[in-house]
Short mmCIF file of C-alpha atoms in Angstrom, two decimals:
data_model
loop_
_atom_site.label_atom_id
_atom_site.label_comp_id
_atom_site.label_asym_id
_atom_site.label_seq_id
_atom_site.Cartn_x
_atom_site.Cartn_y
_atom_site.Cartn_z
CA MET A 189 -25.81 -68.14 -202.90
CA LYS A 190 -28.68 -65.66 -202.82
CA ALA A 191 -31.61 -65.88 -200.36
CA GLY A 192 -31.21 -69.53 -199.35
CA LEU A 193 -33.27 -72.31 -200.80
CA VAL A 194 -34.78 -73.10 -197.43
CA GLN A 195 -36.04 -69.51 -197.06
CA GLN A 196 -38.07 -70.07 -200.21
CA GLN A 197 -39.23 -73.36 -198.74
CA SER A 198 -40.65 -71.66 -195.64
CA GLN A 199 -42.49 -69.06 -197.73
CA THR A 200 -44.65 -71.53 -199.62
CA MET A 201 -46.84 -74.38 -198.48
CA ARG A 202 -46.27 -76.48 -201.56
CA LEU A 203 -42.75 -77.01 -202.81
CA THR A 204 -42.14 -77.47 -206.48
CA LYS A 205 -40.44 -80.69 -207.46
CA GLU A 206 -37.39 -78.76 -208.62
CA LEU A 207 -37.00 -76.87 -205.34
CA THR A 208 -37.37 -80.06 -203.30
CA GLN A 209 -34.69 -81.59 -205.49
CA ALA A 210 -32.35 -78.64 -204.98
CA ILE A 211 -32.72 -78.92 -201.20
CA GLU A 212 -31.91 -82.64 -201.36
CA ILE A 213 -28.85 -82.00 -203.51
CA LEU A 214 -27.54 -79.48 -200.98
CA GLN A 215 -27.42 -82.06 -198.20
CA TYR A 216 -26.15 -85.06 -200.17
CA THR A 217 -22.68 -86.43 -199.51
CA ALA A 218 -20.56 -87.06 -202.60
CA GLY A 219 -21.52 -90.74 -202.66
CA GLU A 220 -25.22 -90.01 -202.23
CA LEU A 221 -25.05 -87.35 -204.92
CA GLN A 222 -23.43 -89.80 -207.32
CA GLU A 223 -26.24 -92.33 -206.78
CA PHE A 224 -28.89 -89.62 -207.11
CA LEU A 225 -27.46 -88.40 -210.41
CA LYS A 226 -27.28 -91.93 -211.77
CA LYS A 227 -30.99 -92.35 -211.06
CA GLN A 228 -31.69 -89.05 -212.78
CA ALA A 229 -29.70 -90.19 -215.82
CA LEU A 230 -31.86 -93.31 -216.07
CA GLU A 231 -34.91 -91.05 -216.40
CA ASN A 232 -33.19 -88.59 -218.72
CA PRO A 233 -31.55 -90.16 -221.81
CA LEU A 234 -29.97 -86.81 -222.72
CA MET A 235 -27.94 -86.65 -219.50
CA ASP A 236 -24.64 -88.44 -218.89
CA VAL A 237 -22.94 -88.76 -215.49
CA LYS A 238 -19.17 -88.91 -215.16
CA ASP A 239 -18.06 -91.00 -212.19
CA TYR A 240 -15.79 -89.26 -209.72
CA LYS A 241 -12.37 -90.76 -209.07
CA ILE A 242 -11.38 -91.76 -205.57
CA TYR A 243 -7.99 -90.20 -205.22
CA ASN A 244 -6.68 -86.83 -204.18
CA ARG A 245 -5.17 -84.16 -206.36
CA LYS A 246 -1.56 -84.94 -205.50
CA THR A 247 -1.33 -88.73 -205.46
CA SER A 248 -3.39 -91.01 -207.64
CA SER A 249 -4.12 -94.57 -206.60
CA ASN A 250 -6.67 -97.29 -207.08
CA TRP A 251 -10.06 -97.60 -205.44
CA GLU A 252 -8.88 -99.94 -202.68
CA SER A 253 -6.36 -97.38 -201.38
CA TYR A 254 -9.08 -95.16 -199.96
CA VAL A 255 -12.20 -96.00 -198.05
CA THR A 256 -15.11 -93.65 -197.56
CA LYS A 257 -16.80 -93.15 -194.23
CA PRO A 258 -19.28 -95.96 -193.43
CA GLN A 259 -23.00 -95.41 -192.90
CA SER A 260 -23.45 -93.12 -189.91
CA LEU A 261 -26.29 -92.90 -187.40
CA TYR A 262 -27.51 -89.75 -189.16
CA ASP A 263 -27.49 -91.42 -192.59
CA GLU A 264 -29.39 -94.43 -191.25
CA LEU A 265 -32.06 -92.30 -189.58
CA ARG A 266 -32.43 -90.08 -192.61
CA GLN A 267 -32.97 -93.12 -194.82
CA GLN A 268 -35.69 -94.38 -192.46
CA LEU A 269 -37.29 -90.92 -192.61
CA TYR A 270 -37.30 -90.87 -196.42
CA ASP A 271 -39.02 -94.27 -196.47
CA LEU A 272 -41.76 -93.02 -194.14
CA HIS A 273 -45.07 -91.65 -195.42
CA ILE A 274 -45.80 -88.64 -193.19
CA ASN A 275 -46.77 -85.04 -193.91
CA ASP A 276 -44.10 -82.60 -195.08
CA VAL A 277 -44.18 -80.47 -191.91
CA CYS A 278 -43.49 -83.44 -189.64
CA LYS A 279 -40.81 -84.72 -192.01
CA GLU A 280 -39.00 -81.36 -191.95
CA ILE A 281 -39.06 -81.27 -188.14
CA VAL A 282 -37.78 -84.85 -187.82
CA GLU A 283 -35.02 -84.09 -190.30
CA TYR A 284 -33.89 -81.18 -188.14
CA LEU A 285 -34.09 -83.29 -184.98
CA ILE A 286 -31.82 -85.91 -186.56
CA GLU A 287 -29.14 -83.26 -187.02
CA GLU A 288 -29.56 -82.25 -183.36
CA LEU A 289 -28.77 -85.73 -182.02
CA ASP A 290 -25.42 -86.23 -180.32
CA ARG A 291 -23.17 -89.18 -181.12
CA ASP A 292 -24.93 -91.29 -178.45
CA GLY A 293 -28.27 -90.78 -180.23
CA TYR A 294 -29.72 -88.43 -177.61
CA LEU A 295 -31.73 -85.27 -178.23
CA ARG A 296 -30.14 -82.88 -175.72
CA THR A 297 -31.67 -79.61 -176.98
CA SER A 298 -34.64 -78.44 -174.91
CA GLU A 299 -38.12 -78.53 -176.40
CA LYS A 300 -38.49 -74.80 -175.78
CA GLN A 301 -35.37 -74.06 -177.85
CA LEU A 302 -36.47 -76.40 -180.62
CA CYS A 303 -39.93 -74.84 -180.85
CA LYS A 304 -38.35 -71.40 -181.07
CA ARG A 305 -35.82 -72.38 -183.73
CA LEU A 306 -38.28 -74.30 -185.87
CA ARG A 307 -41.21 -71.95 -185.25
CA VAL A 308 -43.54 -74.83 -184.45
CA ASN A 309 -45.84 -75.51 -181.51
CA GLU A 310 -45.33 -78.12 -178.81
CA GLU A 311 -47.84 -80.51 -180.37
CA GLU A 312 -46.06 -80.51 -183.75
CA LEU A 313 -42.69 -80.98 -182.08
CA GLY A 314 -44.05 -83.75 -179.86
CA LYS A 315 -45.35 -85.71 -182.84
CA ALA A 316 -41.98 -85.37 -184.58
CA ILE A 317 -40.10 -86.59 -181.49
CA VAL A 318 -42.40 -89.61 -181.19
CA THR A 319 -41.77 -90.35 -184.88
CA LEU A 320 -38.00 -90.12 -184.41
CA GLN A 321 -38.15 -92.35 -181.35
CA SER A 322 -39.90 -95.02 -183.43
CA PHE A 323 -36.78 -95.42 -185.61
CA GLU A 324 -33.98 -97.95 -185.25
CA PRO A 325 -31.91 -98.34 -183.16
CA ALA A 326 -34.37 -98.44 -180.28
CA GLY A 327 -33.69 -95.65 -177.80
CA VAL A 328 -32.62 -93.07 -180.36
CA GLY A 329 -34.12 -89.61 -179.86
CA ALA A 330 -34.37 -90.01 -176.09
CA ARG A 331 -33.91 -86.89 -173.97
CA THR A 332 -32.62 -88.73 -170.88
CA LEU A 333 -31.05 -92.06 -169.97
CA ASN A 334 -34.18 -93.42 -168.32
CA GLU A 335 -36.26 -92.46 -171.37
CA CYS A 336 -33.73 -94.24 -173.59
CA LEU A 337 -34.06 -97.40 -171.51
CA MET A 338 -37.86 -97.18 -171.49
CA LEU A 339 -37.98 -96.83 -175.27
CA GLN A 340 -35.93 -100.01 -175.63
CA LEU A 341 -38.05 -101.92 -173.12
CA GLN A 342 -41.20 -100.71 -174.86
CA ARG A 343 -39.85 -101.95 -178.21
CA LYS A 344 -39.18 -105.35 -176.61
CA GLN A 345 -42.64 -105.29 -174.97
CA LEU A 346 -40.99 -105.58 -171.54
CA LEU A 347 -42.06 -102.25 -170.04
CA VAL A 348 -44.23 -103.69 -167.27
CA PRO A 349 -45.69 -101.26 -164.67
CA THR A 350 -43.02 -102.03 -162.04
CA LEU A 351 -40.20 -101.34 -164.48
CA LYS A 352 -41.85 -98.15 -165.66
CA GLU A 353 -42.28 -96.93 -162.08
CA LEU A 354 -38.65 -97.69 -161.30
CA LEU A 355 -37.38 -95.81 -164.35
CA THR A 356 -39.65 -92.79 -163.92
CA THR A 357 -40.04 -92.33 -160.16
CA TYR A 358 -37.13 -94.15 -158.52
CA PHE A 359 -34.42 -94.06 -161.17
CA ASP A 360 -32.09 -92.08 -158.89
CA LEU A 361 -32.24 -94.90 -156.33
CA TYR A 362 -31.49 -97.44 -159.06
CA VAL A 363 -28.47 -95.47 -160.28
CA LYS A 364 -27.15 -95.27 -156.71
CA LYS A 365 -27.75 -99.04 -156.32
CA GLN A 366 -29.89 -98.56 -153.23
CA TRP A 367 -31.50 -101.96 -153.66
CA HIS A 368 -33.09 -102.24 -150.23
CA GLU A 369 -34.71 -98.81 -150.52
CA LEU A 370 -35.97 -99.70 -153.99
CA SER A 371 -37.42 -102.91 -152.65
CA LYS A 372 -39.36 -100.97 -150.02
CA ARG A 373 -40.60 -98.24 -152.36
CA LEU A 374 -41.75 -100.68 -155.03
CA ASN A 375 -42.95 -103.26 -152.52
CA ILE A 376 -41.14 -106.12 -154.23
CA GLU A 377 -38.55 -108.71 -153.20
CA LEU A 378 -34.82 -108.16 -153.67
CA SER A 379 -34.78 -111.12 -156.03
CA VAL A 380 -37.16 -109.21 -158.32
CA ILE A 381 -34.88 -106.16 -158.15
CA GLN A 382 -32.03 -108.44 -159.24
CA ASN A 383 -34.08 -109.71 -162.18
CA ILE A 384 -34.93 -106.14 -163.20
CA HIS A 385 -31.26 -105.19 -162.97
CA ASP A 386 -30.33 -108.14 -165.21
CA VAL A 387 -32.84 -106.96 -167.83
CA ILE A 388 -31.64 -103.34 -167.77
CA LYS A 389 -27.98 -104.39 -168.05
CA LYS A 390 -28.75 -105.90 -171.46
CA LEU A 391 -30.01 -102.57 -172.81
CA ASP A 392 -27.86 -100.08 -174.71
CA PRO A 393 -27.50 -96.74 -172.86
CA ARG A 394 -25.82 -95.16 -175.92
CA PRO A 395 -27.63 -96.52 -179.01
CA GLY A 396 -26.02 -94.05 -181.39
CA LEU A 397 -22.58 -95.58 -180.88
CA GLN A 398 -23.68 -98.71 -182.73
CA PHE A 399 -22.81 -96.84 -185.93
CA GLU A 400 -19.34 -95.67 -184.86
CA THR A 401 -16.82 -97.58 -186.96
CA ALA A 402 -13.20 -96.71 -187.51
CA SER A 403 -12.50 -95.49 -191.04
CA PRO A 404 -8.94 -95.74 -192.40
CA TYR A 405 -9.42 -92.78 -194.67
CA ILE A 406 -12.09 -90.15 -195.15
CA ILE A 407 -12.10 -88.39 -198.50
CA PRO A 408 -12.37 -84.60 -198.07
CA ASP A 409 -14.97 -82.62 -199.98
CA LEU A 410 -12.98 -79.42 -199.53
CA TYR A 411 -9.37 -78.31 -199.19
CA ILE A 412 -7.99 -75.39 -197.19
CA GLU A 413 -4.78 -74.01 -198.62
CA LYS A 414 -2.57 -71.14 -197.51
CA ALA A 415 -1.58 -68.57 -200.11
CA GLU A 416 0.13 -65.19 -200.09
CA ASP A 417 -3.21 -63.41 -200.27
CA GLY A 418 -4.77 -65.49 -197.48
CA LEU A 419 -6.61 -68.78 -197.20
CA HIS A 420 -8.17 -70.47 -200.20
CA VAL A 421 -11.01 -72.99 -200.04
CA THR A 422 -11.41 -75.27 -203.03
CA LEU A 423 -13.63 -78.21 -203.88
CA ASN A 424 -12.15 -81.65 -204.26
CA ASP A 425 -12.82 -81.78 -207.99
CA MET A 426 -11.82 -85.45 -208.11
CA LEU A 427 -14.75 -86.20 -205.79
CA THR A 428 -17.31 -83.96 -207.48
CA PRO A 429 -19.72 -85.76 -209.84
CA ARG A 430 -20.23 -84.09 -213.21
CA ILE A 431 -23.15 -84.21 -215.61
CA THR A 432 -23.08 -83.44 -219.32
CA LEU A 433 -25.66 -83.13 -222.07
CA ASN A 434 -25.41 -85.82 -224.74
CA LYS A 435 -25.30 -83.43 -227.69
CA GLU A 436 -25.20 -86.14 -230.33
CA LEU A 437 -28.40 -87.73 -229.05
CA TYR A 438 -29.94 -84.29 -228.57
CA GLU A 439 -29.35 -83.44 -232.23
CA GLN A 440 -30.94 -86.73 -233.28
CA TYR A 441 -34.05 -86.08 -231.19
CA LYS A 442 -34.34 -82.56 -232.63
CA GLN A 443 -34.88 -84.02 -236.08
CA VAL A 444 -37.99 -85.89 -234.94
CA GLU A 445 -41.25 -84.19 -235.96
CA ASP A 446 -43.48 -85.92 -233.41
CA THR A 447 -44.95 -83.37 -230.95
CA HIS A 448 -44.84 -85.75 -227.97
CA THR A 449 -41.15 -86.49 -228.59
CA ARG A 450 -40.31 -82.79 -228.86
CA GLN A 451 -42.05 -82.10 -225.55
CA PHE A 452 -40.14 -84.97 -223.96
CA VAL A 453 -36.83 -83.61 -225.26
CA SER A 454 -37.68 -80.13 -223.99
CA THR A 455 -38.45 -81.52 -220.53
CA CYS A 456 -35.18 -83.50 -220.46
CA VAL A 457 -33.16 -80.41 -221.35
CA LYS A 458 -34.90 -78.35 -218.67
CA ARG A 459 -34.19 -81.02 -216.06
CA TYR A 460 -30.55 -81.14 -217.08
CA ARG A 461 -30.19 -77.36 -216.84
CA TRP A 462 -31.90 -77.26 -213.45
CA LEU A 463 -29.63 -80.00 -212.12
CA THR A 464 -26.59 -78.15 -213.44
CA TYR A 465 -27.75 -75.00 -211.67
CA SER A 466 -28.52 -76.88 -208.42
CA LEU A 467 -25.08 -78.52 -208.43
CA GLN A 468 -23.41 -75.15 -208.93
CA GLN A 469 -25.42 -73.69 -206.04
CA ARG A 470 -24.42 -76.64 -203.84
CA HIS A 471 -20.75 -76.18 -204.60
CA GLU A 472 -20.85 -72.42 -204.07
CA MET A 473 -22.65 -72.82 -200.75
CA MET A 474 -20.13 -75.39 -199.49
CA VAL A 475 -17.23 -73.05 -200.25
CA SER A 476 -19.05 -70.01 -198.84
CA VAL A 477 -19.83 -71.79 -195.57
CA MET A 478 -16.25 -72.98 -195.16
CA LEU A 479 -14.88 -69.50 -195.85
CA GLU A 480 -17.25 -68.00 -193.29
CA ILE A 481 -16.21 -70.62 -190.73
CA LEU A 482 -12.58 -69.65 -191.25
CA GLN A 483 -13.54 -65.99 -190.98
CA GLN A 484 -15.22 -66.70 -187.64
CA GLN A 485 -12.41 -69.01 -186.46
CA PRO A 486 -9.26 -67.02 -187.40
CA TYR A 487 -6.91 -68.88 -185.04
CA PHE A 488 -7.84 -72.40 -186.05
CA ILE A 489 -5.63 -72.70 -189.13
CA ASP A 490 -2.48 -72.01 -187.07
CA GLU A 491 -3.37 -73.35 -183.63
CA GLY A 492 -6.07 -75.97 -184.20
CA PHE A 493 -8.98 -76.95 -181.97
CA GLU A 494 -7.33 -75.42 -178.93
CA ARG A 495 -8.37 -71.98 -180.21
CA LEU A 496 -11.86 -72.71 -181.51
CA LYS A 497 -14.36 -70.06 -180.44
CA PRO A 498 -18.07 -70.64 -179.85
CA LEU A 499 -19.79 -70.71 -183.23
CA THR A 500 -23.36 -71.70 -184.07
CA MET A 501 -24.94 -72.48 -187.41
CA SER A 502 -27.32 -69.56 -186.94
CA MET A 503 -24.33 -67.18 -186.73
CA VAL A 504 -22.99 -68.41 -190.08
CA ALA A 505 -26.51 -68.37 -191.55
CA ASN A 506 -26.99 -64.73 -190.56
CA LYS A 507 -23.70 -63.74 -192.17
CA LEU A 508 -24.55 -65.51 -195.43
CA GLY A 509 -28.18 -64.39 -195.45
CA VAL A 510 -29.69 -67.88 -195.46
CA HIS A 511 -31.76 -70.01 -193.10
CA GLU A 512 -30.03 -72.00 -190.35
CA SER A 513 -31.32 -75.26 -191.82
CA THR A 514 -29.49 -74.41 -195.07
CA ILE A 515 -26.22 -74.42 -193.14
CA SER A 516 -27.19 -77.66 -191.42
CA ARG A 517 -27.84 -79.33 -194.77
CA THR A 518 -24.66 -77.94 -196.29
CA VAL A 519 -22.29 -79.25 -193.59
CA ARG A 520 -24.05 -82.59 -193.19
CA GLY A 521 -21.59 -85.40 -193.96
CA LYS A 522 -19.01 -83.01 -195.49
CA TYR A 523 -15.28 -83.03 -194.66
CA VAL A 524 -12.42 -80.59 -195.16
CA GLN A 525 -8.70 -81.29 -195.33
CA THR A 526 -6.77 -79.02 -192.94
CA PRO A 527 -3.24 -78.88 -191.50
CA PHE A 528 -4.70 -80.83 -188.55
CA GLY A 529 -6.18 -83.63 -190.60
CA THR A 530 -9.47 -84.23 -192.38
CA ILE A 531 -12.25 -82.78 -190.23
CA GLU A 532 -16.02 -82.99 -190.38
CA LEU A 533 -17.51 -79.51 -190.89
CA ARG A 534 -19.89 -80.06 -187.97
CA LYS A 535 -16.87 -80.07 -185.62
CA PHE A 536 -16.34 -76.35 -186.17
CA PHE A 537 -19.64 -75.56 -184.48
CA SER A 538 -20.04 -75.48 -180.72
CA ASN A 539 -21.79 -73.40 -178.10
CA ALA A 540 -20.14 -71.29 -175.44
CA VAL A 541 -19.60 -73.05 -172.13
CA PRO A 542 -22.13 -71.67 -169.61
CA GLY A 543 -20.51 -69.37 -167.08
CA LEU A 544 -17.34 -68.80 -169.10
CA ARG A 545 -16.23 -65.87 -171.18
CA ASP A 546 -17.66 -65.69 -174.68
CA ASP A 547 -14.49 -66.82 -176.47
CA VAL A 548 -14.32 -70.26 -174.82
CA SER A 549 -16.17 -73.01 -176.67
CA SER A 550 -17.16 -76.48 -175.56
CA GLN A 551 -14.96 -77.91 -178.34
CA GLN A 552 -11.98 -76.01 -176.97
CA VAL A 553 -12.56 -77.29 -173.44
CA LYS A 554 -12.95 -80.86 -174.73
CA HIS A 555 -9.71 -80.56 -176.68
CA LEU A 556 -7.79 -79.28 -173.65
CA LEU A 557 -9.36 -81.96 -171.48
CA THR A 558 -8.21 -84.66 -173.91
CA GLN A 559 -4.68 -83.26 -173.89
CA LEU A 560 -4.50 -83.19 -170.09
CA ILE A 561 -5.62 -86.80 -169.81
CA GLU A 562 -3.25 -87.98 -172.55
CA LYS A 563 -0.30 -86.45 -170.66
CA GLU A 564 -1.32 -87.46 -167.13
CA ASN A 565 0.59 -89.88 -164.90
CA LYS A 566 -0.93 -93.25 -165.83
CA GLN A 567 -0.22 -94.63 -162.35
CA LYS A 568 -2.01 -91.66 -160.76
CA PRO A 569 -4.62 -90.42 -163.23
CA MET A 570 -6.35 -87.14 -162.48
CA SER A 571 -9.80 -87.14 -160.94
CA ASP A 572 -12.48 -84.85 -162.35
CA ALA A 573 -11.82 -82.45 -159.46
CA ASN A 574 -8.11 -82.35 -160.35
CA LEU A 575 -8.95 -81.75 -164.01
CA VAL A 576 -11.05 -78.76 -162.93
CA LYS A 577 -8.00 -77.36 -161.09
CA GLU A 578 -5.65 -78.01 -164.04
CA LEU A 579 -7.92 -76.18 -166.48
CA LYS A 580 -8.06 -73.23 -164.12
CA ASN A 581 -4.33 -73.13 -163.35
CA ARG A 582 -3.05 -73.70 -166.89
CA TYR A 583 -5.66 -72.01 -169.07
CA ASP A 584 -7.68 -69.80 -166.69
CA ILE A 585 -10.80 -71.75 -167.61
CA THR A 586 -13.29 -72.39 -164.81
CA VAL A 587 -15.74 -75.23 -165.25
CA SER A 588 -17.64 -77.40 -162.81
CA ARG A 589 -16.75 -81.00 -162.00
CA ARG A 590 -20.12 -81.97 -163.43
CA THR A 591 -19.21 -80.35 -166.77
CA ILE A 592 -15.90 -82.23 -166.79
CA ALA A 593 -17.71 -85.52 -166.20
CA LYS A 594 -20.19 -84.71 -168.98
CA TYR A 595 -17.45 -83.84 -171.50
CA ARG A 596 -15.33 -86.82 -170.48
CA ASP A 597 -18.30 -89.10 -171.02
CA SER A 598 -19.03 -87.58 -174.45
CA LEU A 599 -15.39 -88.20 -175.39
CA ARG A 600 -15.72 -91.81 -174.18
CA ILE A 601 -12.95 -91.30 -171.63
CA PRO A 602 -13.44 -93.46 -168.51
CA ALA A 603 -13.23 -92.19 -164.93
CA ALA A 604 -9.83 -91.91 -163.20
CA TYR A 605 -10.03 -95.24 -161.38
CA MET A 606 -10.63 -97.01 -164.71
CA ARG A 607 -7.72 -95.22 -166.41
CA ARG A 608 -5.22 -96.26 -163.79
CA GLN A 609 -2.40 -98.54 -164.99
CA PHE A 610 -0.44 -100.72 -162.57
#
């Protein structure tokens, strides 16, 4: 794909309807694309949409045999964004922020980094963050745990001054359960502290997980296949919606002499051709991105996540000559079938672990951490300190105990004392 669509977007203040449409098509999942094309067909009598079939290339089956991935946090937030009437600049920033959220619904990237990436000022970013934090579920878009709790209390109209002071000034005392000290600092009775604690316990510290639902089968958009001349990446053609021009109806319309009808037919044909072009661009970009990922991750296909290197979307964008947001849209909600299962394209991207050599990614450390815990003695599970030692001794990877705790929490793995089996 030449000079990405989003590069054109940043060069003009007013997007044409066609360009906006092309950008939307790039980020749609197969299901969303199918619905979008059906709506287009309702407006364009010359265009027919062929439904995709839910089965893979090797074994056919009926619809019930396969289930697509349910609505995710990102899909839900994006839908709320589309229904919102705000200016285009703010909408673009919020859309990017949604992609930056982790699975818990938190915005972990610093404001300084976001301003630099998006080339916006602090005021524009601040407005976008406030907009995101107004979405459901309450607490989404928070930068910290105490902010997440405050957003939920605010939504419930329970953020009284005492609660706000506790969560902003004395949150460390609350986390450490230093009730008597809290009582002194806030000048309130212990019974009030207990009431506050009861309120906070009912809040959700990880609002994004509300959308995590097990899916028996995720249909891949792409396939990776080994061949004598290397790796091949192909589209799942059974999942790819197709559009065709109704030639019979087109010929009938051509016979009409009415000027208005002829103009209408001409517009319909142009829309069909533009959609055909946009779909082709979408498919080419998906394959190009996957090929570049494999180029950057040469050991993955044989050794899996254990050998994933640090890789950012900006690195792939630079190689393909497009904007980083183009890559973000392309991988959004897309899956690839690999020898290690069907994997979301986002999983191939991760930053280097601070303080480690450049070839060690956070995904790699998380994978090794998961393996160590799966194989540990269940009667004597390893503490975070012991996991630090094991990573160093077995893989020559040095990380802090704090990093281990952070990764363990992101993987939803409980602490050692909670993993112990009697």
